[in-house]
Amino acid sequence: MRKTIDILGVPVDSITMSEAVAKIDSFMNESGVHAIFTPNAEIMMAAQRDPELKEILSNADMLTADGAGVVLASKLLGRSVPEKVSGIDLVQNIFKTCASKGLRLFLFGAKPGVAQEAAEKIKAANPGIVIAGCRDGYFTPDQESDIVNTINLSCADLLLVALGAPKQEKWIARNKNVLNVKVCIGVGGAINVLSGRVQLSPDFFRRNGLEWLHRLYKEPRRAKRMMDLPRFMIRVMWEKFTGR
Ligand code: UDP
Protein backbone atom coordinates (compact mmCIF):
# COMPACT_ATOMS: atom_id res chain seq x y z
CA MET A 1 0.00 0.00 0.00
CA ARG A 2 1.32 3.42 -0.96
CA LYS A 3 1.60 5.96 1.86
CA THR A 4 1.54 9.50 0.51
CA ILE A 5 1.51 12.96 2.02
CA ASP A 6 -0.51 15.73 0.40
CA ILE A 7 1.70 18.78 -0.14
CA LEU A 8 -0.20 21.57 -1.94
CA GLY A 9 -2.31 18.99 -3.73
CA VAL A 10 0.62 16.79 -4.80
CA PRO A 11 0.79 13.28 -3.23
CA VAL A 12 4.45 12.85 -2.23
CA ASP A 13 5.44 9.35 -1.08
CA SER A 14 6.39 9.01 2.57
CA ILE A 15 9.26 6.67 1.84
CA THR A 16 12.91 6.10 2.76
CA MET A 17 15.65 5.62 0.19
CA SER A 18 15.83 1.87 0.82
CA GLU A 19 12.04 1.51 0.56
CA ALA A 20 12.06 3.47 -2.71
CA VAL A 21 14.78 1.21 -4.14
CA ALA A 22 12.86 -1.92 -3.05
CA LYS A 23 9.64 -0.57 -4.60
CA ILE A 24 11.37 0.13 -7.91
CA ASP A 25 12.82 -3.36 -7.81
CA SER A 26 9.29 -4.74 -7.41
CA PHE A 27 8.02 -2.56 -10.31
CA MET A 28 10.54 -4.41 -12.49
CA ASN A 29 8.55 -7.62 -11.97
CA GLU A 30 5.15 -6.07 -12.66
CA SER A 31 3.50 -5.49 -16.00
CA GLY A 32 3.09 -1.97 -17.40
CA VAL A 33 5.25 1.14 -17.36
CA HIS A 34 5.80 2.85 -14.01
CA ALA A 35 6.47 6.59 -13.88
CA ILE A 36 8.55 8.05 -11.07
CA PHE A 37 9.31 11.72 -10.46
CA THR A 38 11.38 13.47 -7.84
CA PRO A 39 9.76 16.87 -7.23
CA ASN A 40 11.69 19.67 -5.57
CA ALA A 41 10.25 23.01 -4.43
CA GLU A 42 10.55 24.48 -7.96
CA ILE A 43 8.55 21.60 -9.48
CA MET A 44 5.97 21.77 -6.67
CA MET A 45 5.46 25.47 -7.45
CA ALA A 46 5.39 24.85 -11.21
CA ALA A 47 2.59 22.33 -10.52
CA GLN A 48 0.57 25.07 -8.76
CA ARG A 49 0.68 27.13 -11.95
CA ASP A 50 0.32 24.27 -14.43
CA PRO A 51 -2.69 21.96 -13.91
CA GLU A 52 -1.37 19.50 -16.54
CA LEU A 53 1.87 19.05 -14.55
CA LYS A 54 -0.08 18.67 -11.29
CA GLU A 55 -2.22 15.96 -12.90
CA ILE A 56 0.86 14.13 -14.22
CA LEU A 57 2.51 14.21 -10.79
CA SER A 58 -0.72 13.05 -9.15
CA ASN A 59 -0.92 10.06 -11.51
CA ALA A 60 2.71 8.96 -11.01
CA ASP A 61 3.55 5.60 -9.45
CA MET A 62 6.02 7.20 -7.05
CA LEU A 63 6.97 10.77 -6.11
CA THR A 64 9.99 11.20 -3.88
CA ALA A 65 10.87 14.36 -1.93
CA ASP A 66 13.86 15.80 -3.73
CA GLY A 67 15.24 18.63 -1.69
CA ALA A 68 15.24 20.14 1.76
CA GLY A 69 12.30 22.42 0.85
CA VAL A 70 9.88 19.54 0.25
CA VAL A 71 11.07 17.68 3.38
CA LEU A 72 10.65 20.85 5.49
CA ALA A 73 7.20 21.46 3.96
CA SER A 74 6.11 17.95 4.98
CA LYS A 75 7.32 18.63 8.56
CA LEU A 76 5.53 21.98 8.73
CA LEU A 77 2.31 20.31 7.61
CA GLY A 78 2.76 17.74 10.39
CA ARG A 79 2.99 14.84 7.94
CA SER A 80 6.75 14.44 7.81
CA VAL A 81 8.40 12.32 5.08
CA PRO A 82 11.12 10.12 6.60
CA GLU A 83 13.98 11.54 4.53
CA LYS A 84 15.03 13.31 1.35
CA VAL A 85 15.19 10.92 -1.64
CA SER A 86 16.86 12.94 -4.39
CA GLY A 87 16.83 11.78 -8.00
CA ILE A 88 20.60 11.53 -8.25
CA ASP A 89 20.95 9.47 -5.03
CA LEU A 90 18.00 7.29 -6.00
CA VAL A 91 19.36 6.37 -9.44
CA GLN A 92 22.83 5.66 -8.08
CA ASN A 93 21.25 3.19 -5.65
CA ILE A 94 19.15 1.59 -8.39
CA PHE A 95 22.22 1.10 -10.59
CA LYS A 96 23.44 -1.42 -8.00
CA THR A 97 20.18 -3.39 -8.39
CA CYS A 98 20.48 -3.15 -12.19
CA ALA A 99 24.05 -4.50 -12.08
CA SER A 100 23.20 -7.41 -9.76
CA LYS A 101 19.99 -8.39 -11.58
CA GLY A 102 21.08 -7.80 -15.17
CA LEU A 103 18.51 -5.03 -15.73
CA ARG A 104 19.07 -2.86 -18.79
CA LEU A 105 19.45 0.93 -18.51
CA PHE A 106 18.72 3.60 -21.13
CA LEU A 107 19.91 7.19 -20.67
CA PHE A 108 17.83 9.82 -22.48
CA GLY A 109 18.59 13.52 -22.14
CA ALA A 110 21.26 16.22 -21.80
CA LYS A 111 23.43 17.67 -24.54
CA PRO A 112 24.89 15.45 -27.30
CA GLY A 113 27.65 13.17 -25.99
CA VAL A 114 26.90 13.71 -22.30
CA ALA A 115 24.77 10.55 -21.86
CA GLN A 116 27.60 8.46 -23.43
CA GLU A 117 30.10 9.99 -20.98
CA ALA A 118 27.69 9.25 -18.12
CA ALA A 119 27.31 5.65 -19.39
CA GLU A 120 31.09 5.11 -19.21
CA LYS A 121 31.23 6.45 -15.64
CA ILE A 122 28.20 4.34 -14.60
CA LYS A 123 29.82 1.19 -16.08
CA ALA A 124 33.07 1.89 -14.25
CA ALA A 125 31.27 2.40 -10.92
CA ASN A 126 28.84 -0.55 -11.36
CA PRO A 127 30.66 -3.48 -12.95
CA GLY A 128 28.31 -5.71 -14.92
CA ILE A 129 25.63 -3.07 -15.53
CA VAL A 130 24.15 -3.20 -19.04
CA ILE A 131 23.68 0.15 -20.80
CA ALA A 132 21.02 -0.59 -23.41
CA GLY A 133 21.36 2.80 -25.11
CA CYS A 134 21.84 6.56 -24.92
CA ARG A 135 20.14 9.48 -26.66
CA ASP A 136 20.65 13.22 -26.19
CA GLY A 137 17.68 15.30 -25.16
CA TYR A 138 17.41 17.64 -28.14
CA PHE A 139 14.81 16.72 -30.74
CA THR A 140 11.90 18.02 -32.79
CA PRO A 141 8.35 16.75 -32.24
CA ASP A 142 8.52 14.63 -35.42
CA GLN A 143 11.57 12.76 -34.03
CA GLU A 144 9.72 11.69 -30.90
CA SER A 145 8.34 8.41 -32.27
CA ASP A 146 11.84 7.43 -33.51
CA ILE A 147 13.19 8.03 -30.03
CA VAL A 148 10.47 5.79 -28.55
CA ASN A 149 11.31 3.09 -31.15
CA THR A 150 15.01 3.29 -30.31
CA ILE A 151 14.24 2.91 -26.60
CA ASN A 152 11.86 -0.01 -27.22
CA LEU A 153 14.29 -1.77 -29.55
CA SER A 154 17.00 -1.51 -26.90
CA CYS A 155 14.84 -3.69 -24.58
CA ALA A 156 15.65 -1.36 -21.69
CA ASP A 157 14.08 -2.06 -18.30
CA LEU A 158 14.88 1.30 -16.73
CA LEU A 159 14.69 4.60 -18.62
CA LEU A 160 16.16 7.79 -17.17
CA VAL A 161 14.67 10.91 -18.78
CA ALA A 162 16.75 14.04 -18.16
CA LEU A 163 15.10 16.87 -20.09
CA GLY A 164 14.59 19.22 -17.13
CA ALA A 165 11.19 19.89 -15.54
CA PRO A 166 8.42 19.98 -16.68
CA LYS A 167 9.59 18.75 -20.10
CA GLN A 168 10.60 15.31 -18.81
CA GLU A 169 7.37 14.82 -16.83
CA LYS A 170 5.30 15.71 -19.90
CA TRP A 171 7.44 13.55 -22.22
CA ILE A 172 6.99 10.52 -19.95
CA ALA A 173 3.23 11.09 -19.56
CA ARG A 174 2.81 11.49 -23.33
CA ASN A 175 4.78 8.35 -24.19
CA LYS A 176 4.04 6.05 -21.26
CA ASN A 177 1.51 4.06 -23.25
CA VAL A 178 3.85 3.36 -26.16
CA LEU A 179 7.02 2.57 -24.22
CA ASN A 180 7.83 -1.00 -23.22
CA VAL A 181 10.24 -0.26 -20.38
CA LYS A 182 9.32 -1.19 -16.81
CA VAL A 183 10.26 2.05 -15.08
CA CYS A 184 10.80 5.65 -16.28
CA ILE A 185 12.30 8.22 -13.95
CA GLY A 186 12.44 11.97 -14.62
CA VAL A 187 15.87 12.96 -13.37
CA GLY A 188 16.48 16.62 -14.36
CA GLY A 189 20.17 17.41 -14.52
CA ALA A 190 21.29 13.98 -13.20
CA ILE A 191 22.90 12.83 -16.47
CA ASN A 192 25.14 15.92 -16.32
CA VAL A 193 26.16 14.95 -12.79
CA LEU A 194 26.66 11.26 -13.70
CA SER A 195 28.91 12.31 -16.60
CA GLY A 196 31.09 14.30 -14.23
CA ARG A 197 30.45 17.55 -16.13
CA VAL A 198 28.47 19.01 -13.22
CA GLN A 199 29.51 18.51 -9.59
CA LEU A 200 27.04 17.88 -6.78
CA SER A 201 27.12 20.43 -3.98
CA PRO A 202 29.69 19.62 -1.27
CA ASP A 203 28.47 17.32 1.52
CA PHE A 204 28.16 20.14 4.05
CA PHE A 205 25.58 21.91 1.85
CA ARG A 206 23.73 18.67 0.99
CA ARG A 207 23.49 17.54 4.63
CA ASN A 208 22.30 20.91 5.91
CA GLY A 209 19.60 21.60 3.37
CA LEU A 210 21.70 24.35 1.76
CA GLU A 211 22.11 22.88 -1.72
CA TRP A 212 20.08 25.79 -3.09
CA LEU A 213 22.66 28.25 -1.73
CA HIS A 214 25.56 26.45 -3.37
CA ARG A 215 23.62 26.13 -6.63
CA LEU A 216 22.79 29.82 -6.59
CA TYR A 217 26.49 30.63 -6.18
CA LYS A 218 27.53 28.22 -8.98
CA GLU A 219 24.66 29.05 -11.38
CA PRO A 220 23.45 32.61 -10.62
CA ARG A 221 21.31 32.51 -13.80
CA ARG A 222 18.96 30.20 -11.88
CA ALA A 223 18.15 32.97 -9.36
CA LYS A 224 14.78 33.79 -10.92
CA ARG A 225 13.65 30.15 -10.95
CA MET A 226 14.95 29.68 -7.41
CA MET A 227 12.57 32.36 -6.12
CA ASP A 228 10.08 29.49 -6.22
CA LEU A 229 11.70 28.08 -3.07
CA PRO A 230 10.61 30.97 -0.77
CA ARG A 231 7.28 31.17 -2.66
CA PHE A 232 6.76 27.45 -1.98
CA MET A 233 7.50 27.85 1.75
CA ILE A 234 5.05 30.78 1.96
CA ARG A 235 2.33 28.71 0.25
CA VAL A 236 2.96 25.84 2.66
CA MET A 237 2.76 28.16 5.69
CA TRP A 238 -0.46 29.60 4.27
CA GLU A 239 -1.91 26.09 3.93
CA LYS A 240 -0.78 25.24 7.45
CA PHE A 241 -2.43 28.25 9.05
CA THR A 242 -5.55 28.56 6.94
CA GLY A 243 -6.08 24.96 5.86
CA ARG A 244 -6.39 26.15 2.24
N1 UDP B 1 17.68 19.29 -21.59
C1 UDP B 1 17.47 18.43 -22.63
N2 UDP B 1 16.60 18.80 -23.62
C2 UDP B 1 15.95 19.99 -23.60
C3 UDP B 1 16.14 20.85 -22.49
C4 UDP B 1 17.01 20.47 -21.48
O1 UDP B 1 18.04 17.35 -22.69
O2 UDP B 1 15.19 20.26 -24.52
C5 UDP B 1 18.61 18.87 -20.53
C6 UDP B 1 19.74 19.84 -20.26
O3 UDP B 1 20.80 19.62 -21.19
C7 UDP B 1 20.12 19.45 -18.85
C8 UDP B 1 18.80 18.97 -18.25
O4 UDP B 1 17.91 18.81 -19.32
O5 UDP B 1 21.01 18.35 -18.89
C9 UDP B 1 18.16 19.96 -17.29
O6 UDP B 1 19.02 20.22 -16.26
P1 UDP B 1 18.60 21.14 -15.05
O7 UDP B 1 19.70 21.07 -14.05
O8 UDP B 1 18.16 22.50 -15.54
O9 UDP B 1 17.31 20.37 -14.56
P2 UDP B 1 16.51 20.44 -13.23
O10 UDP B 1 17.03 19.28 -12.42
O11 UDP B 1 16.76 21.76 -12.58
O12 UDP B 1 15.11 20.25 -13.71
mmCIF file of C-alpha atoms and ligand atoms in Angstrom:
data_model
loop_
_atom_site.group_PDB
_atom_site.id
_atom_site.type_symbol
_atom_site.label_atom_id
_atom_site.label_comp_id
_atom_site.label_asym_id
_atom_site.label_seq_id
_atom_site.Cartn_x
_atom_site.Cartn_y
_atom_site.Cartn_z
ATOM 1 C CA MET A 1 0.000 0.000 0.000
ATOM 2 C CA ARG A 2 1.318 3.422 -0.964
ATOM 3 C CA LYS A 3 1.597 5.955 1.860
ATOM 4 C CA THR A 4 1.543 9.497 0.505
ATOM 5 C CA ILE A 5 1.506 12.962 2.015
ATOM 6 C CA ASP A 6 -0.513 15.730 0.397
ATOM 7 C CA ILE A 7 1.696 18.782 -0.138
ATOM 8 C CA LEU A 8 -0.201 21.573 -1.942
ATOM 9 C CA GLY A 9 -2.312 18.985 -3.727
ATOM 10 C CA VAL A 10 0.620 16.794 -4.796
ATOM 11 C CA PRO A 11 0.792 13.283 -3.226
ATOM 12 C CA VAL A 12 4.452 12.847 -2.230
ATOM 13 C CA ASP A 13 5.444 9.345 -1.077
ATOM 14 C CA SER A 14 6.392 9.013 2.574
ATOM 15 C CA ILE A 15 9.261 6.668 1.842
ATOM 16 C CA THR A 16 12.911 6.099 2.755
ATOM 17 C CA MET A 17 15.649 5.617 0.191
ATOM 18 C CA SER A 18 15.829 1.874 0.821
ATOM 19 C CA GLU A 19 12.040 1.514 0.565
ATOM 20 C CA ALA A 20 12.062 3.465 -2.715
ATOM 21 C CA VAL A 21 14.780 1.212 -4.140
ATOM 22 C CA ALA A 22 12.863 -1.922 -3.050
ATOM 23 C CA LYS A 23 9.643 -0.575 -4.597
ATOM 24 C CA ILE A 24 11.366 0.131 -7.909
ATOM 25 C CA ASP A 25 12.824 -3.362 -7.812
ATOM 26 C CA SER A 26 9.286 -4.737 -7.407
ATOM 27 C CA PHE A 27 8.021 -2.562 -10.311
ATOM 28 C CA MET A 28 10.538 -4.413 -12.493
ATOM 29 C CA ASN A 29 8.548 -7.617 -11.972
ATOM 30 C CA GLU A 30 5.148 -6.068 -12.663
ATOM 31 C CA SER A 31 3.501 -5.485 -16.000
ATOM 32 C CA GLY A 32 3.091 -1.968 -17.396
ATOM 33 C CA VAL A 33 5.248 1.143 -17.364
ATOM 34 C CA HIS A 34 5.804 2.848 -14.007
ATOM 35 C CA ALA A 35 6.468 6.590 -13.880
ATOM 36 C CA ILE A 36 8.550 8.052 -11.069
ATOM 37 C CA PHE A 37 9.307 11.717 -10.458
ATOM 38 C CA THR A 38 11.379 13.466 -7.839
ATOM 39 C CA PRO A 39 9.755 16.868 -7.233
ATOM 40 C CA ASN A 40 11.691 19.670 -5.566
ATOM 41 C CA ALA A 41 10.246 23.010 -4.431
ATOM 42 C CA GLU A 42 10.547 24.478 -7.958
ATOM 43 C CA ILE A 43 8.552 21.601 -9.480
ATOM 44 C CA MET A 44 5.970 21.771 -6.674
ATOM 45 C CA MET A 45 5.459 25.469 -7.448
ATOM 46 C CA ALA A 46 5.391 24.847 -11.206
ATOM 47 C CA ALA A 47 2.591 22.333 -10.516
ATOM 48 C CA GLN A 48 0.575 25.067 -8.756
ATOM 49 C CA ARG A 49 0.682 27.135 -11.946
ATOM 50 C CA ASP A 50 0.323 24.272 -14.430
ATOM 51 C CA PRO A 51 -2.690 21.956 -13.911
ATOM 52 C CA GLU A 52 -1.368 19.504 -16.536
ATOM 53 C CA LEU A 53 1.868 19.052 -14.551
ATOM 54 C CA LYS A 54 -0.084 18.666 -11.294
ATOM 55 C CA GLU A 55 -2.225 15.961 -12.899
ATOM 56 C CA ILE A 56 0.863 14.134 -14.224
ATOM 57 C CA LEU A 57 2.506 14.214 -10.791
ATOM 58 C CA SER A 58 -0.722 13.054 -9.148
ATOM 59 C CA ASN A 59 -0.923 10.057 -11.510
ATOM 60 C CA ALA A 60 2.714 8.963 -11.008
ATOM 61 C CA ASP A 61 3.550 5.604 -9.450
ATOM 62 C CA MET A 62 6.018 7.201 -7.051
ATOM 63 C CA LEU A 63 6.970 10.771 -6.114
ATOM 64 C CA THR A 64 9.993 11.199 -3.878
ATOM 65 C CA ALA A 65 10.867 14.355 -1.931
ATOM 66 C CA ASP A 66 13.864 15.803 -3.732
ATOM 67 C CA GLY A 67 15.242 18.628 -1.686
ATOM 68 C CA ALA A 68 15.244 20.140 1.757
ATOM 69 C CA GLY A 69 12.302 22.422 0.849
ATOM 70 C CA VAL A 70 9.879 19.539 0.253
ATOM 71 C CA VAL A 71 11.067 17.684 3.376
ATOM 72 C CA LEU A 72 10.645 20.852 5.489
ATOM 73 C CA ALA A 73 7.203 21.461 3.965
ATOM 74 C CA SER A 74 6.113 17.951 4.984
ATOM 75 C CA LYS A 75 7.316 18.633 8.561
ATOM 76 C CA LEU A 76 5.527 21.983 8.726
ATOM 77 C CA LEU A 77 2.314 20.310 7.614
ATOM 78 C CA GLY A 78 2.758 17.743 10.392
ATOM 79 C CA ARG A 79 2.991 14.843 7.937
ATOM 80 C CA SER A 80 6.752 14.439 7.808
ATOM 81 C CA VAL A 81 8.404 12.318 5.080
ATOM 82 C CA PRO A 82 11.121 10.119 6.604
ATOM 83 C CA GLU A 83 13.983 11.537 4.527
ATOM 84 C CA LYS A 84 15.033 13.306 1.346
ATOM 85 C CA VAL A 85 15.186 10.924 -1.635
ATOM 86 C CA SER A 86 16.862 12.936 -4.387
ATOM 87 C CA GLY A 87 16.834 11.782 -7.996
ATOM 88 C CA ILE A 88 20.604 11.529 -8.247
ATOM 89 C CA ASP A 89 20.952 9.472 -5.035
ATOM 90 C CA LEU A 90 17.996 7.286 -5.997
ATOM 91 C CA VAL A 91 19.358 6.371 -9.439
ATOM 92 C CA GLN A 92 22.827 5.664 -8.076
ATOM 93 C CA ASN A 93 21.252 3.194 -5.645
ATOM 94 C CA ILE A 94 19.152 1.593 -8.388
ATOM 95 C CA PHE A 95 22.222 1.104 -10.586
ATOM 96 C CA LYS A 96 23.436 -1.424 -7.996
ATOM 97 C CA THR A 97 20.185 -3.395 -8.395
ATOM 98 C CA CYS A 98 20.484 -3.147 -12.190
ATOM 99 C CA ALA A 99 24.050 -4.501 -12.076
ATOM 100 C CA SER A 100 23.203 -7.409 -9.764
ATOM 101 C CA LYS A 101 19.992 -8.391 -11.581
ATOM 102 C CA GLY A 102 21.081 -7.799 -15.170
ATOM 103 C CA LEU A 103 18.509 -5.030 -15.729
ATOM 104 C CA ARG A 104 19.075 -2.858 -18.790
ATOM 105 C CA LEU A 105 19.447 0.926 -18.509
ATOM 106 C CA PHE A 106 18.718 3.596 -21.132
ATOM 107 C CA LEU A 107 19.912 7.191 -20.671
ATOM 108 C CA PHE A 108 17.831 9.821 -22.484
ATOM 109 C CA GLY A 109 18.589 13.520 -22.138
ATOM 110 C CA ALA A 110 21.263 16.218 -21.796
ATOM 111 C CA LYS A 111 23.435 17.669 -24.544
ATOM 112 C CA PRO A 112 24.894 15.449 -27.296
ATOM 113 C CA GLY A 113 27.653 13.174 -25.995
ATOM 114 C CA VAL A 114 26.904 13.707 -22.303
ATOM 115 C CA ALA A 115 24.773 10.555 -21.865
ATOM 116 C CA GLN A 116 27.599 8.461 -23.426
ATOM 117 C CA GLU A 117 30.098 9.995 -20.984
ATOM 118 C CA ALA A 118 27.689 9.247 -18.123
ATOM 119 C CA ALA A 119 27.308 5.646 -19.386
ATOM 120 C CA GLU A 120 31.094 5.109 -19.206
ATOM 121 C CA LYS A 121 31.227 6.450 -15.638
ATOM 122 C CA ILE A 122 28.197 4.338 -14.600
ATOM 123 C CA LYS A 123 29.816 1.189 -16.079
ATOM 124 C CA ALA A 124 33.074 1.888 -14.247
ATOM 125 C CA ALA A 125 31.270 2.399 -10.922
ATOM 126 C CA ASN A 126 28.841 -0.547 -11.361
ATOM 127 C CA PRO A 127 30.660 -3.481 -12.948
ATOM 128 C CA GLY A 128 28.305 -5.706 -14.920
ATOM 129 C CA ILE A 129 25.628 -3.074 -15.530
ATOM 130 C CA VAL A 130 24.145 -3.197 -19.037
ATOM 131 C CA ILE A 131 23.684 0.146 -20.798
ATOM 132 C CA ALA A 132 21.024 -0.590 -23.410
ATOM 133 C CA GLY A 133 21.364 2.801 -25.114
ATOM 134 C CA CYS A 134 21.839 6.561 -24.925
ATOM 135 C CA ARG A 135 20.143 9.484 -26.660
ATOM 136 C CA ASP A 136 20.652 13.220 -26.192
ATOM 137 C CA GLY A 137 17.675 15.297 -25.156
ATOM 138 C CA TYR A 138 17.412 17.645 -28.137
ATOM 139 C CA PHE A 139 14.807 16.723 -30.743
ATOM 140 C CA THR A 140 11.895 18.023 -32.794
ATOM 141 C CA PRO A 141 8.346 16.746 -32.239
ATOM 142 C CA ASP A 142 8.515 14.627 -35.419
ATOM 143 C CA GLN A 143 11.565 12.759 -34.028
ATOM 144 C CA GLU A 144 9.722 11.693 -30.900
ATOM 145 C CA SER A 145 8.342 8.408 -32.268
ATOM 146 C CA ASP A 146 11.838 7.429 -33.510
ATOM 147 C CA ILE A 147 13.187 8.030 -30.029
ATOM 148 C CA VAL A 148 10.475 5.791 -28.555
ATOM 149 C CA ASN A 149 11.307 3.092 -31.146
ATOM 150 C CA THR A 150 15.005 3.293 -30.314
ATOM 151 C CA ILE A 151 14.244 2.907 -26.600
ATOM 152 C CA ASN A 152 11.855 -0.007 -27.224
ATOM 153 C CA LEU A 153 14.287 -1.770 -29.554
ATOM 154 C CA SER A 154 17.004 -1.508 -26.896
ATOM 155 C CA CYS A 155 14.838 -3.690 -24.578
ATOM 156 C CA ALA A 156 15.653 -1.359 -21.691
ATOM 157 C CA ASP A 157 14.076 -2.059 -18.300
ATOM 158 C CA LEU A 158 14.884 1.300 -16.730
ATOM 159 C CA LEU A 159 14.687 4.603 -18.620
ATOM 160 C CA LEU A 160 16.157 7.794 -17.168
ATOM 161 C CA VAL A 161 14.668 10.915 -18.777
ATOM 162 C CA ALA A 162 16.746 14.039 -18.163
ATOM 163 C CA LEU A 163 15.102 16.873 -20.094
ATOM 164 C CA GLY A 164 14.588 19.222 -17.130
ATOM 165 C CA ALA A 165 11.194 19.888 -15.543
ATOM 166 C CA PRO A 166 8.418 19.983 -16.682
ATOM 167 C CA LYS A 167 9.591 18.746 -20.102
ATOM 168 C CA GLN A 168 10.596 15.305 -18.814
ATOM 169 C CA GLU A 169 7.370 14.819 -16.826
ATOM 170 C CA LYS A 170 5.297 15.707 -19.902
ATOM 171 C CA TRP A 171 7.437 13.551 -22.218
ATOM 172 C CA ILE A 172 6.986 10.525 -19.947
ATOM 173 C CA ALA A 173 3.231 11.094 -19.558
ATOM 174 C CA ARG A 174 2.812 11.488 -23.334
ATOM 175 C CA ASN A 175 4.780 8.351 -24.194
ATOM 176 C CA LYS A 176 4.039 6.047 -21.262
ATOM 177 C CA ASN A 177 1.505 4.064 -23.253
ATOM 178 C CA VAL A 178 3.854 3.363 -26.163
ATOM 179 C CA LEU A 179 7.021 2.568 -24.216
ATOM 180 C CA ASN A 180 7.829 -0.997 -23.222
ATOM 181 C CA VAL A 181 10.244 -0.258 -20.382
ATOM 182 C CA LYS A 182 9.322 -1.192 -16.810
ATOM 183 C CA VAL A 183 10.255 2.045 -15.082
ATOM 184 C CA CYS A 184 10.804 5.649 -16.283
ATOM 185 C CA ILE A 185 12.303 8.223 -13.946
ATOM 186 C CA GLY A 186 12.439 11.974 -14.624
ATOM 187 C CA VAL A 187 15.873 12.955 -13.369
ATOM 188 C CA GLY A 188 16.477 16.618 -14.357
ATOM 189 C CA GLY A 189 20.167 17.412 -14.515
ATOM 190 C CA ALA A 190 21.288 13.985 -13.203
ATOM 191 C CA ILE A 191 22.902 12.827 -16.472
ATOM 192 C CA ASN A 192 25.143 15.923 -16.319
ATOM 193 C CA VAL A 193 26.161 14.954 -12.787
ATOM 194 C CA LEU A 194 26.665 11.262 -13.698
ATOM 195 C CA SER A 195 28.905 12.313 -16.599
ATOM 196 C CA GLY A 196 31.089 14.304 -14.226
ATOM 197 C CA ARG A 197 30.454 17.547 -16.132
ATOM 198 C CA VAL A 198 28.467 19.009 -13.221
ATOM 199 C CA GLN A 199 29.509 18.510 -9.592
ATOM 200 C CA LEU A 200 27.036 17.876 -6.783
ATOM 201 C CA SER A 201 27.123 20.434 -3.976
ATOM 202 C CA PRO A 202 29.695 19.616 -1.269
ATOM 203 C CA ASP A 203 28.471 17.321 1.522
ATOM 204 C CA PHE A 204 28.156 20.138 4.050
ATOM 205 C CA PHE A 205 25.581 21.906 1.847
ATOM 206 C CA ARG A 206 23.732 18.671 0.995
ATOM 207 C CA ARG A 207 23.489 17.539 4.631
ATOM 208 C CA ASN A 208 22.302 20.905 5.915
ATOM 209 C CA GLY A 209 19.597 21.604 3.366
ATOM 210 C CA LEU A 210 21.701 24.346 1.758
ATOM 211 C CA GLU A 211 22.113 22.876 -1.716
ATOM 212 C CA TRP A 212 20.079 25.791 -3.095
ATOM 213 C CA LEU A 213 22.657 28.254 -1.735
ATOM 214 C CA HIS A 214 25.556 26.449 -3.366
ATOM 215 C CA ARG A 215 23.623 26.130 -6.626
ATOM 216 C CA LEU A 216 22.788 29.821 -6.595
ATOM 217 C CA TYR A 217 26.493 30.625 -6.178
ATOM 218 C CA LYS A 218 27.529 28.222 -8.985
ATOM 219 C CA GLU A 219 24.659 29.054 -11.375
ATOM 220 C CA PRO A 220 23.452 32.613 -10.622
ATOM 221 C CA ARG A 221 21.310 32.513 -13.801
ATOM 222 C CA ARG A 222 18.963 30.198 -11.880
ATOM 223 C CA ALA A 223 18.154 32.968 -9.364
ATOM 224 C CA LYS A 224 14.780 33.788 -10.924
ATOM 225 C CA ARG A 225 13.653 30.146 -10.947
ATOM 226 C CA MET A 226 14.946 29.678 -7.413
ATOM 227 C CA MET A 227 12.574 32.357 -6.116
ATOM 228 C CA ASP A 228 10.076 29.490 -6.220
ATOM 229 C CA LEU A 229 11.703 28.079 -3.075
ATOM 230 C CA PRO A 230 10.615 30.968 -0.765
ATOM 231 C CA ARG A 231 7.281 31.166 -2.656
ATOM 232 C CA PHE A 232 6.760 27.449 -1.976
ATOM 233 C CA MET A 233 7.501 27.848 1.747
ATOM 234 C CA ILE A 234 5.054 30.782 1.960
ATOM 235 C CA ARG A 235 2.332 28.706 0.246
ATOM 236 C CA VAL A 236 2.956 25.835 2.657
ATOM 237 C CA MET A 237 2.764 28.158 5.688
ATOM 238 C CA TRP A 238 -0.462 29.597 4.272
ATOM 239 C CA GLU A 239 -1.909 26.095 3.926
ATOM 240 C CA LYS A 240 -0.775 25.235 7.452
ATOM 241 C CA PHE A 241 -2.430 28.249 9.053
ATOM 242 C CA THR A 242 -5.551 28.560 6.935
ATOM 243 C CA GLY A 243 -6.081 24.963 5.861
ATOM 244 C CA ARG A 244 -6.391 26.152 2.239
HETATM 245 N N1 UDP B 1 17.684 19.291 -21.585
HETATM 246 C C1 UDP B 1 17.468 18.434 -22.631
HETATM 247 N N2 UDP B 1 16.600 18.803 -23.616
HETATM 248 C C2 UDP B 1 15.945 19.986 -23.597
HETATM 249 C C3 UDP B 1 16.138 20.854 -22.490
HETATM 250 C C4 UDP B 1 17.012 20.467 -21.483
HETATM 251 O O1 UDP B 1 18.037 17.352 -22.688
HETATM 252 O O2 UDP B 1 15.189 20.260 -24.520
HETATM 253 C C5 UDP B 1 18.610 18.872 -20.529
HETATM 254 C C6 UDP B 1 19.745 19.844 -20.262
HETATM 255 O O3 UDP B 1 20.795 19.624 -21.187
HETATM 256 C C7 UDP B 1 20.120 19.445 -18.845
HETATM 257 C C8 UDP B 1 18.800 18.972 -18.247
HETATM 258 O O4 UDP B 1 17.905 18.809 -19.322
HETATM 259 O O5 UDP B 1 21.011 18.354 -18.887
HETATM 260 C C9 UDP B 1 18.163 19.965 -17.287
HETATM 261 O O6 UDP B 1 19.023 20.223 -16.259
HETATM 262 P P1 UDP B 1 18.596 21.143 -15.055
HETATM 263 O O7 UDP B 1 19.702 21.074 -14.052
HETATM 264 O O8 UDP B 1 18.160 22.497 -15.540
HETATM 265 O O9 UDP B 1 17.309 20.372 -14.561
HETATM 266 P P2 UDP B 1 16.508 20.440 -13.226
HETATM 267 O O10 UDP B 1 17.028 19.280 -12.419
HETATM 268 O O11 UDP B 1 16.755 21.763 -12.582
HETATM 269 O O12 UDP B 1 15.106 20.255 -13.712
#
